[in-house]
mmCIF file with all atom_site columns, C-alpha atoms in Angstrom:
data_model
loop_
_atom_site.group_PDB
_atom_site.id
_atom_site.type_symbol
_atom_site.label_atom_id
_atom_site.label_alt_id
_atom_site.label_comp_id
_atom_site.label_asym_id
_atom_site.label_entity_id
_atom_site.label_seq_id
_atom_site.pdbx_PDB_ins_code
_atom_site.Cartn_x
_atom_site.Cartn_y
_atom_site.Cartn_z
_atom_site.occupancy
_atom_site.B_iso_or_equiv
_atom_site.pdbx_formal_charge
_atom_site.auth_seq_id
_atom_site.auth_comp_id
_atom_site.auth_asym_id
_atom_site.auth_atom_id
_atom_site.pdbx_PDB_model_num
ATOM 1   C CA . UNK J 1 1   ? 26.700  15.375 4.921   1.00 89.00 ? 388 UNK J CA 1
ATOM 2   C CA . UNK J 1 2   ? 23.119  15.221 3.907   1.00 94.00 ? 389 UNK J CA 1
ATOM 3   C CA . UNK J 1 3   ? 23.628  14.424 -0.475  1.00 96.00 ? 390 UNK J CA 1
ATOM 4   C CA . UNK J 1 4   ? 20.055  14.458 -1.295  1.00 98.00 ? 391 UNK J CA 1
ATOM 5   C CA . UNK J 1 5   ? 16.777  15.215 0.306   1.00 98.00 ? 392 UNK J CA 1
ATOM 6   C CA . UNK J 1 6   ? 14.213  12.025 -0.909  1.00 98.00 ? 393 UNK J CA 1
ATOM 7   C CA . UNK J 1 7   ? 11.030  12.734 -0.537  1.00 98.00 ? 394 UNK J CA 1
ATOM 8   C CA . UNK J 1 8   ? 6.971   10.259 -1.810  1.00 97.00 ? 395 UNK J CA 1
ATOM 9   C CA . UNK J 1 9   ? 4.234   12.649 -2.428  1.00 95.00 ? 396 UNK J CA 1
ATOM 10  C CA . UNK J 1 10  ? 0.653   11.060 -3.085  1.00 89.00 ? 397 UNK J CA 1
ATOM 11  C CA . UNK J 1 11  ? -0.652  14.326 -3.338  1.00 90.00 ? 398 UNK J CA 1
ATOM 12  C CA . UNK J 1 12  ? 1.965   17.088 -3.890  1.00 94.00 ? 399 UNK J CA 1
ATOM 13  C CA . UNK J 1 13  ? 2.107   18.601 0.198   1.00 96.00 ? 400 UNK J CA 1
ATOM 14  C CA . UNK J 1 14  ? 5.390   16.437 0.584   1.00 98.00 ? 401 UNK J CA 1
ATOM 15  C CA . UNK J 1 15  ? 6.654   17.594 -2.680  1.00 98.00 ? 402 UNK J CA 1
ATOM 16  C CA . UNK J 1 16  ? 6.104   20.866 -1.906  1.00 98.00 ? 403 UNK J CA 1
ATOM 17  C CA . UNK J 1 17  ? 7.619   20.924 1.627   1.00 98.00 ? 404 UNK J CA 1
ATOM 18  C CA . UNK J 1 18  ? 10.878  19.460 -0.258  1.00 98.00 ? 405 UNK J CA 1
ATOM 19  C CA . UNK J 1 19  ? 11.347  21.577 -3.062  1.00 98.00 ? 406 UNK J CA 1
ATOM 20  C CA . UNK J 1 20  ? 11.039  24.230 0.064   1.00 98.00 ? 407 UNK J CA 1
ATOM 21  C CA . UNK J 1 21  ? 13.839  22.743 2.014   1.00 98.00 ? 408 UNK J CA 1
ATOM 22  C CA . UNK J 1 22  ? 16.046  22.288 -1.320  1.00 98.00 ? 409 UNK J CA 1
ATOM 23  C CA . UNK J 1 23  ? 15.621  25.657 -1.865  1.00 98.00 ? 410 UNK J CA 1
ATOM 24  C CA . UNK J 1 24  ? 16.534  26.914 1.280   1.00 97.00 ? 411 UNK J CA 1
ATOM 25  C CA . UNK J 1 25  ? 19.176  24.338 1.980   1.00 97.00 ? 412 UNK J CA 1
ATOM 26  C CA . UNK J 1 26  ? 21.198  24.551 -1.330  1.00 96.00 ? 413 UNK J CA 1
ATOM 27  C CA . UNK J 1 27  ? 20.605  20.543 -1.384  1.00 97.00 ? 414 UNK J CA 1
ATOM 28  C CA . UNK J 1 28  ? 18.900  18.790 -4.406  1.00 97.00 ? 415 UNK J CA 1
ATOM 29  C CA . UNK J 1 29  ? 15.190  16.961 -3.720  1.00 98.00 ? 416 UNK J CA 1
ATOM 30  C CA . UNK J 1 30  ? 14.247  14.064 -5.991  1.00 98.00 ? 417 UNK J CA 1
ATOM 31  C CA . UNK J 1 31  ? 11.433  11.646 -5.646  1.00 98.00 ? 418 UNK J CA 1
ATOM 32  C CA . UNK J 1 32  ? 12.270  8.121  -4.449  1.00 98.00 ? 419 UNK J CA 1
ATOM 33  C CA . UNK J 1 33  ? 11.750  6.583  -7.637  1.00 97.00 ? 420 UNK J CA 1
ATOM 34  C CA . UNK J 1 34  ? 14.179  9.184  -9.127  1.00 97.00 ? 421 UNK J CA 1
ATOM 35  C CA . UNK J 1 35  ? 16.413  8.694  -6.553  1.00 97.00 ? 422 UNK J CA 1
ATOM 36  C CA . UNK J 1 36  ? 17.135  5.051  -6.899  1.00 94.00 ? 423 UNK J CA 1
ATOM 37  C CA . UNK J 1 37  ? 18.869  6.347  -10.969 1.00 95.00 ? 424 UNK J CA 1
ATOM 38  C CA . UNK J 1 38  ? 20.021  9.669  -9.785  1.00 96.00 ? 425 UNK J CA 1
ATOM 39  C CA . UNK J 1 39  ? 21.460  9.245  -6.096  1.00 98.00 ? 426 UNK J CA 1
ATOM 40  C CA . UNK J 1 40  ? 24.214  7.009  -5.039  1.00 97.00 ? 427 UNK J CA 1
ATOM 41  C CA . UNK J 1 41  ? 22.902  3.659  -2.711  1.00 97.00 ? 428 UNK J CA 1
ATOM 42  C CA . UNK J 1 42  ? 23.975  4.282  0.503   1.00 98.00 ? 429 UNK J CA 1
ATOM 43  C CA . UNK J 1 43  ? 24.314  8.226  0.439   1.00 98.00 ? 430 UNK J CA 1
ATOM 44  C CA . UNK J 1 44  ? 23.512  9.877  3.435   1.00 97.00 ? 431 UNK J CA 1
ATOM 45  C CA . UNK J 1 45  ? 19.535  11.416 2.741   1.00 98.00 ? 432 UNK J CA 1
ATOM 46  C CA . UNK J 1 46  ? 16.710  13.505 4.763   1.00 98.00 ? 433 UNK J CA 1
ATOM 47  C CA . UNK J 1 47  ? 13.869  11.847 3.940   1.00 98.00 ? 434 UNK J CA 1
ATOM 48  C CA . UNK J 1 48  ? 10.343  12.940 3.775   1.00 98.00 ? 435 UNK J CA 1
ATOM 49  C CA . UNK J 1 49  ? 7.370   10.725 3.133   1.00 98.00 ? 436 UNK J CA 1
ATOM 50  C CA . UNK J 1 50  ? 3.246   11.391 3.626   1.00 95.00 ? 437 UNK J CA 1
ATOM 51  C CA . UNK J 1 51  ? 1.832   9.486  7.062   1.00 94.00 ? 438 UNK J CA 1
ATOM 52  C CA . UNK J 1 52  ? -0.957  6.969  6.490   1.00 87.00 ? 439 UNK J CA 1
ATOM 53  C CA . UNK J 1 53  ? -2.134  5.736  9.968   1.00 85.00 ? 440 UNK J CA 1
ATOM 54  C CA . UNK J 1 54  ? 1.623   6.883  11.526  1.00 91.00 ? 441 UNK J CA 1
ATOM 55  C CA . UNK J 1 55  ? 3.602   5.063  8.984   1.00 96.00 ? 442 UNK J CA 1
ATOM 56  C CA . UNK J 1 56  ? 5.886   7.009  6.877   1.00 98.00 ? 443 UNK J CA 1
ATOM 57  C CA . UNK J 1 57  ? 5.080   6.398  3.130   1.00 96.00 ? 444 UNK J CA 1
ATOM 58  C CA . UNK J 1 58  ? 8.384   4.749  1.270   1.00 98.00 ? 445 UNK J CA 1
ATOM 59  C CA . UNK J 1 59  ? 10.752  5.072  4.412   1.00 98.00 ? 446 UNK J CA 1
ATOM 60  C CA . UNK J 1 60  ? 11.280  0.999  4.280   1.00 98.00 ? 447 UNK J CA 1
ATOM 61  C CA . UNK J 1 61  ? 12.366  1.466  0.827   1.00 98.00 ? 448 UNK J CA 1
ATOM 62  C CA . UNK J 1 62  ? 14.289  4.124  1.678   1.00 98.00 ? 449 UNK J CA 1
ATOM 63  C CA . UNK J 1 63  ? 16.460  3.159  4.769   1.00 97.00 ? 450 UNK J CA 1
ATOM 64  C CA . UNK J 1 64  ? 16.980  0.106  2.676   1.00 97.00 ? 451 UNK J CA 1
ATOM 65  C CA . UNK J 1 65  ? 18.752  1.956  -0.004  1.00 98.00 ? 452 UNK J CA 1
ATOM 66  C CA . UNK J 1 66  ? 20.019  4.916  1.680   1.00 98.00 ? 453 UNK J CA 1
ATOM 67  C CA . UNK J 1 67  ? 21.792  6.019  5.384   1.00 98.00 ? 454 UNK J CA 1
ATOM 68  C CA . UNK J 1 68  ? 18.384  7.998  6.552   1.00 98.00 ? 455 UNK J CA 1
ATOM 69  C CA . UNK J 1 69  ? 20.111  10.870 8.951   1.00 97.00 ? 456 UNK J CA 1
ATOM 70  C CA . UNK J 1 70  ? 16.960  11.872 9.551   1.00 98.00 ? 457 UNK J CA 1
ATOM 71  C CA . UNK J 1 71  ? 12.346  11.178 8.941   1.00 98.00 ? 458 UNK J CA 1
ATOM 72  C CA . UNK J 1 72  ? 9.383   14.186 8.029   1.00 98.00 ? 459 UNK J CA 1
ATOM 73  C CA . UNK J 1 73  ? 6.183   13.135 8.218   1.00 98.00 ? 460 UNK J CA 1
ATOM 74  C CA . UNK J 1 74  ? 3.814   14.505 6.094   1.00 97.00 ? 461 UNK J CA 1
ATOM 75  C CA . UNK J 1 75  ? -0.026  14.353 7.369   1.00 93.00 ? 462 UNK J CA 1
ATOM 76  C CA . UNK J 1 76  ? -3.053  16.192 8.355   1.00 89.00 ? 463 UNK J CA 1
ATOM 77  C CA . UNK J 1 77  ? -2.039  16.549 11.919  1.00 90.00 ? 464 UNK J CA 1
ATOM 78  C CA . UNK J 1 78  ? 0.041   19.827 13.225  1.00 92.00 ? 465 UNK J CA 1
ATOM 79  C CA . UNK J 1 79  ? 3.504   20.559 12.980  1.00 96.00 ? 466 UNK J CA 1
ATOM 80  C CA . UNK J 1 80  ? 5.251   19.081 15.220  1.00 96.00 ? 467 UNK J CA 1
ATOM 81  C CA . UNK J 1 81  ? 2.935   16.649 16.345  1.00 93.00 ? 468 UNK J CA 1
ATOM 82  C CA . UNK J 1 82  ? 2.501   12.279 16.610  1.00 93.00 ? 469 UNK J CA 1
ATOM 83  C CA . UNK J 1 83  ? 6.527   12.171 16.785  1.00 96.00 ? 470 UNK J CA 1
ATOM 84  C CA . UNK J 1 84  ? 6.305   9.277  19.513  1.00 96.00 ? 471 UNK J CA 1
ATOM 85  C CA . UNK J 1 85  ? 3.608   7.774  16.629  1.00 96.00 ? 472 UNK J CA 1
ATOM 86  C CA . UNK J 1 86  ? 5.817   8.080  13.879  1.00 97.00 ? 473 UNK J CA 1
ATOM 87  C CA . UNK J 1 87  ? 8.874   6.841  16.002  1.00 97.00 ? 474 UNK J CA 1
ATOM 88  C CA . UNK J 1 88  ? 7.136   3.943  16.926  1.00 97.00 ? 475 UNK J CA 1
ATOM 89  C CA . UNK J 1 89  ? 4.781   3.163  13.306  1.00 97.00 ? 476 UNK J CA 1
ATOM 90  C CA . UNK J 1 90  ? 7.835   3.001  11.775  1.00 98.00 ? 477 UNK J CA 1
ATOM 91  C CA . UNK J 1 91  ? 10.593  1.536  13.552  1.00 97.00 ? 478 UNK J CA 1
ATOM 92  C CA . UNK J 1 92  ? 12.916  4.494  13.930  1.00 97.00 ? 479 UNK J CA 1
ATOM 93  C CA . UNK J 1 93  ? 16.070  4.499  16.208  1.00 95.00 ? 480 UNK J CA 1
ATOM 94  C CA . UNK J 1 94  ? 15.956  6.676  19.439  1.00 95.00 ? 481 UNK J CA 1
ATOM 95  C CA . UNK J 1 95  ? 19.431  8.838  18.197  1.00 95.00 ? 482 UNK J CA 1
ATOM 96  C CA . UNK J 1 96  ? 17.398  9.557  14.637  1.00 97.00 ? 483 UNK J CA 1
ATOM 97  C CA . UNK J 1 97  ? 15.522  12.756 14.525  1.00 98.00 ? 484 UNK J CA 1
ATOM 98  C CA . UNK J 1 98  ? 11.980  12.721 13.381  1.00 98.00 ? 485 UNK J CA 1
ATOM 99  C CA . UNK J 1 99  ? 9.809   15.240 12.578  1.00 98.00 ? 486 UNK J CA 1
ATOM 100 C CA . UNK J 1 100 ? 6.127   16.060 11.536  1.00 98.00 ? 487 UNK J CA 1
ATOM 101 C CA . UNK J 1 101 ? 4.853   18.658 8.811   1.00 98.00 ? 488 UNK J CA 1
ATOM 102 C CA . UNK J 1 102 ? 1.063   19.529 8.259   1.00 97.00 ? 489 UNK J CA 1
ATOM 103 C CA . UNK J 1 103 ? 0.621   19.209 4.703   1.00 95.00 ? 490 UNK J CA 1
ATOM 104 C CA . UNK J 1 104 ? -2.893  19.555 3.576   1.00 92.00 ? 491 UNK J CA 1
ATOM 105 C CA . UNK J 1 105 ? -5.791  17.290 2.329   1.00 84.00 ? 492 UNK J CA 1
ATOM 106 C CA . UNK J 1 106 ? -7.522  17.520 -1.439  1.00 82.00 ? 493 UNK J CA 1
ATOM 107 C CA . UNK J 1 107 ? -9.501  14.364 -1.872  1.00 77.00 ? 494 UNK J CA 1
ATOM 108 C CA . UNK J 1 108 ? -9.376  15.083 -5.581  1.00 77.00 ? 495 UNK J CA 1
ATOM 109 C CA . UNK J 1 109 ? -5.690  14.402 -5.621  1.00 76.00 ? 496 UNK J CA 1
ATOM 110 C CA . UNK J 1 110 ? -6.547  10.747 -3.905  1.00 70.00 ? 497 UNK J CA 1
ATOM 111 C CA . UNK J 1 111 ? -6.920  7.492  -6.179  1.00 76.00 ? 498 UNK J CA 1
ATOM 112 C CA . UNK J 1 112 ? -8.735  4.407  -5.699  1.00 78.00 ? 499 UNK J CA 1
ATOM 113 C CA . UNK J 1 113 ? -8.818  3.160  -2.173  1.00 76.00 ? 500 UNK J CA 1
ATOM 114 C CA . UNK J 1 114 ? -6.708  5.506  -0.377  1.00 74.00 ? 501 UNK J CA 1
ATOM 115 C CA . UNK J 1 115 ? -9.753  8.302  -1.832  1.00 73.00 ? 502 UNK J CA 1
ATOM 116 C CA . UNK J 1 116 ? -12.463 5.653  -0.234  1.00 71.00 ? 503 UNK J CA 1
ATOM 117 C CA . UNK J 1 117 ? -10.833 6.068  2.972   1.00 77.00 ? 504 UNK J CA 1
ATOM 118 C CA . UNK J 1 118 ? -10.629 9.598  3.042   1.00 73.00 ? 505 UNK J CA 1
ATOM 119 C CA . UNK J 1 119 ? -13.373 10.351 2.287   1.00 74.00 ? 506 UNK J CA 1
ATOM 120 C CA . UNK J 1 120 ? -15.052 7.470  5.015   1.00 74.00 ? 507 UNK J CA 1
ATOM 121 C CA . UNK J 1 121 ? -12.828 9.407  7.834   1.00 74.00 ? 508 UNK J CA 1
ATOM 122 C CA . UNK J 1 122 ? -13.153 13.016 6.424   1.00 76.00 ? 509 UNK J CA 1
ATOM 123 C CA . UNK J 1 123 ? -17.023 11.956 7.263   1.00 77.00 ? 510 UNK J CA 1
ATOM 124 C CA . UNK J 1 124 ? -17.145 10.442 10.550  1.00 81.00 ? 511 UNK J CA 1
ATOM 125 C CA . UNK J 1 125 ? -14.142 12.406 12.044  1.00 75.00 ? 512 UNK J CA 1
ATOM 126 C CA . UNK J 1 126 ? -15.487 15.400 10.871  1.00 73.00 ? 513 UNK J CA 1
ATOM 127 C CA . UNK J 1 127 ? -19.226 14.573 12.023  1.00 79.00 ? 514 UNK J CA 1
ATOM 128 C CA . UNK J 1 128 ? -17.915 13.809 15.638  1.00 82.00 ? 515 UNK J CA 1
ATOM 129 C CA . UNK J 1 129 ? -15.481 17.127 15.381  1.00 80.00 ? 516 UNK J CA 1
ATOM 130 C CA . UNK J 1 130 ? -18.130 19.048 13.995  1.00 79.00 ? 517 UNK J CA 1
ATOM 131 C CA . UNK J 1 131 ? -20.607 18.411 17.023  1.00 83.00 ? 518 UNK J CA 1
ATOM 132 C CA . UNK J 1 132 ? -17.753 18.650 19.996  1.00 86.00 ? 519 UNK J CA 1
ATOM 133 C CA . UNK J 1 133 ? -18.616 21.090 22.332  1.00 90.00 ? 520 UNK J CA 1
ATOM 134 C CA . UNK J 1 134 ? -15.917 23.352 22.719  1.00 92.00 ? 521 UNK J CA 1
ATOM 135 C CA . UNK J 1 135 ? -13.827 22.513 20.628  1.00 90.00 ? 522 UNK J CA 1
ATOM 136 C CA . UNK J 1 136 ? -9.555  23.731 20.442  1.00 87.00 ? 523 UNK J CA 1
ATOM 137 C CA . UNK J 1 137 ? -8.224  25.938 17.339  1.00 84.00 ? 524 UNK J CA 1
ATOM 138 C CA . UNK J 1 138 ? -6.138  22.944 16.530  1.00 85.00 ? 525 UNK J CA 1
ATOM 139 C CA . UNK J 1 139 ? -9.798  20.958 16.414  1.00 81.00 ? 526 UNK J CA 1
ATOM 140 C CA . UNK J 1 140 ? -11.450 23.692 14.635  1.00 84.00 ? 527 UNK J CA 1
ATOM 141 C CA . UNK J 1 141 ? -8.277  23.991 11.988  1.00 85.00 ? 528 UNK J CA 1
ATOM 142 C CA . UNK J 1 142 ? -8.679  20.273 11.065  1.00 80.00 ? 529 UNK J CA 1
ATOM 143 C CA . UNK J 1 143 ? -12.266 20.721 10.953  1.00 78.00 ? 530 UNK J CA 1
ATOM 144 C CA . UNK J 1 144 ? -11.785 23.507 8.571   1.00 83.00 ? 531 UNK J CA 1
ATOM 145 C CA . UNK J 1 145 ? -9.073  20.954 6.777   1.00 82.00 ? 532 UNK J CA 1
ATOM 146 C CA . UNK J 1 146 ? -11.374 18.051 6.546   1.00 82.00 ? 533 UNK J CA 1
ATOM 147 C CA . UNK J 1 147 ? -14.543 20.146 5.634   1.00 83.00 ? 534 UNK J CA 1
ATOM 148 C CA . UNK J 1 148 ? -13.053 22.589 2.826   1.00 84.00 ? 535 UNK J CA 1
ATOM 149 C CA . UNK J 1 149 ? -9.903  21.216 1.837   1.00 84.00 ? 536 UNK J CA 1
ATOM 150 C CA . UNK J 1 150 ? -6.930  23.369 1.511   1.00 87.00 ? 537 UNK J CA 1
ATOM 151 C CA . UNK J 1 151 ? -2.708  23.161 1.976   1.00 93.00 ? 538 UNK J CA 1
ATOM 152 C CA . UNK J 1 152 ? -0.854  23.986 5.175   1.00 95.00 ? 539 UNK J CA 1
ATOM 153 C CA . UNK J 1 153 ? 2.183   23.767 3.555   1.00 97.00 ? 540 UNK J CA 1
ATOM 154 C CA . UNK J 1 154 ? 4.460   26.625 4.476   1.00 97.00 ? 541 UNK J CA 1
ATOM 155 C CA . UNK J 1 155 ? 7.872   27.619 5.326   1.00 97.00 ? 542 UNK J CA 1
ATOM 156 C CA . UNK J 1 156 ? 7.224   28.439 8.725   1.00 97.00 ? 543 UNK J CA 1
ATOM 157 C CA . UNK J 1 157 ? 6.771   24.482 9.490   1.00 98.00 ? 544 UNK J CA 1
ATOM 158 C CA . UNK J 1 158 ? 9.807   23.812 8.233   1.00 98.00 ? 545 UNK J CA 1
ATOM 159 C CA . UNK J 1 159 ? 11.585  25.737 11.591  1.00 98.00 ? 546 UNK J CA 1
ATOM 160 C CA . UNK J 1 160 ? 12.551  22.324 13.574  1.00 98.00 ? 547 UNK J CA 1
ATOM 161 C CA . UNK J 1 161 ? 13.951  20.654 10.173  1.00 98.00 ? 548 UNK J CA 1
ATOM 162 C CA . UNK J 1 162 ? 16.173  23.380 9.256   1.00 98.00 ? 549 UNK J CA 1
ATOM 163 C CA . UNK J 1 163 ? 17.631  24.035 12.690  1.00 97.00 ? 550 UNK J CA 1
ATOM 164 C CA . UNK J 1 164 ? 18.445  20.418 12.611  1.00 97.00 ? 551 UNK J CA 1
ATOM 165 C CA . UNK J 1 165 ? 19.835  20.469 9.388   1.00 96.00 ? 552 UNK J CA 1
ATOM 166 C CA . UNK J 1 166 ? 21.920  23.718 10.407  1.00 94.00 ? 553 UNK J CA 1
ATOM 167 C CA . UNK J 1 167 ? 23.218  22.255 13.389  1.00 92.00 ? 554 UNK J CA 1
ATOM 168 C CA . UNK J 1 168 ? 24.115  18.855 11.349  1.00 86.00 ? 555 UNK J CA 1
ATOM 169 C CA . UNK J 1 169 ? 26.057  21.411 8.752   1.00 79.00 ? 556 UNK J CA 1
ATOM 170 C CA . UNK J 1 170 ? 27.710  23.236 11.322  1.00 76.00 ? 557 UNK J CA 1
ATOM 171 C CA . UNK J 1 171 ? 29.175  20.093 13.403  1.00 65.00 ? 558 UNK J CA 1
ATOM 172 C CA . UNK J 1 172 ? 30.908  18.734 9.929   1.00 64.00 ? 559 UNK J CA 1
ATOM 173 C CA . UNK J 1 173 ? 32.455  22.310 9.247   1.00 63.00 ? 560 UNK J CA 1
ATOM 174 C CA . UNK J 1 174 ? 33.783  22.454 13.079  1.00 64.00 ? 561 UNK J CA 1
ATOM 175 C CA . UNK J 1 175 ? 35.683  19.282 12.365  1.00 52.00 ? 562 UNK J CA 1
#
């Protein structure tokens, strides 16, 4: 039985998407570096992290620490999209399920270096988007993203994560 749902934000779209699923699942979210005072090593956890080039942000900590049931991915990219990626970035067993949320992008909210880089691929990637000929919503939405900002948090994306977490919930009350 999932005990906590551990979540790194860098800029608050990972946050948000776990206070979401806390609300809706009745389980409590904490931060990782909450977690390691406040929740039990080797509890059973969903955890959520923000993507940086595929890799999950704070999952090695985490799987160190805790029995990961299952990995969210927090990025740019659509819901539901770069699961293979994220599989394979971060090293994550075939029977695990993974799953990516589109969180949003505020450069504002970035620090130091990972704001340099941001803002170097907001620029190119959004040049070379920018003058694609025909391009796909999905294009034009991270475009749009890239360009202007903005969140894409929202319940909706959370579909896949809490069938799975249903489905987890209703196997333990069937035994």
């Amino acid at each position: 039985m999932i005990k906590a749902i551990v979540y790194t934000s860098q800029t608050g779209y990972t946050a948000a998407y776990a206070a979401l699923l806390a609300d809706k699942t009745g389980v409590k979210a904490v931060s990782l570096e909450e977690a390691v005072s406040a929740v039990p090593e080797q509890s059973e956890i969903l955890y959520l992290g923000w993507l940086m080039a595929g890799k999950v942000q704070g999952y090695d900590k985490a799987r160190k620490i805790y029995r990961v049931s299952a990995l969210c991915g927090v990025g740019m990219g659509r819901t539901g999209t770069q699961l293979d990626d994220i599989r394979r970035q971060n090293g994550v067993p075939e029977a695990m399920p993974v799953f990516s949320l589109q969180g949003g992008f505020d450069r504002t909210r970035l620090r130091g270096l990972y704001r340099f880089m941001m803002t170097v691929m907001a620029k190119t990637a959004g040049r070379s988007l920018a003058n694609k000929v025909g391009r796909t919503p999905e294009e034009d939405d991270m475009l749009d993203l890239m360009t202007n900002g903005g969140s894409r948090v929202s319940e909706d994306n959370l579909t896949a994560v809490l069938a799975w977490f249903e489905a987890c919930h209703k196997e333990e009350n069937d035994v």
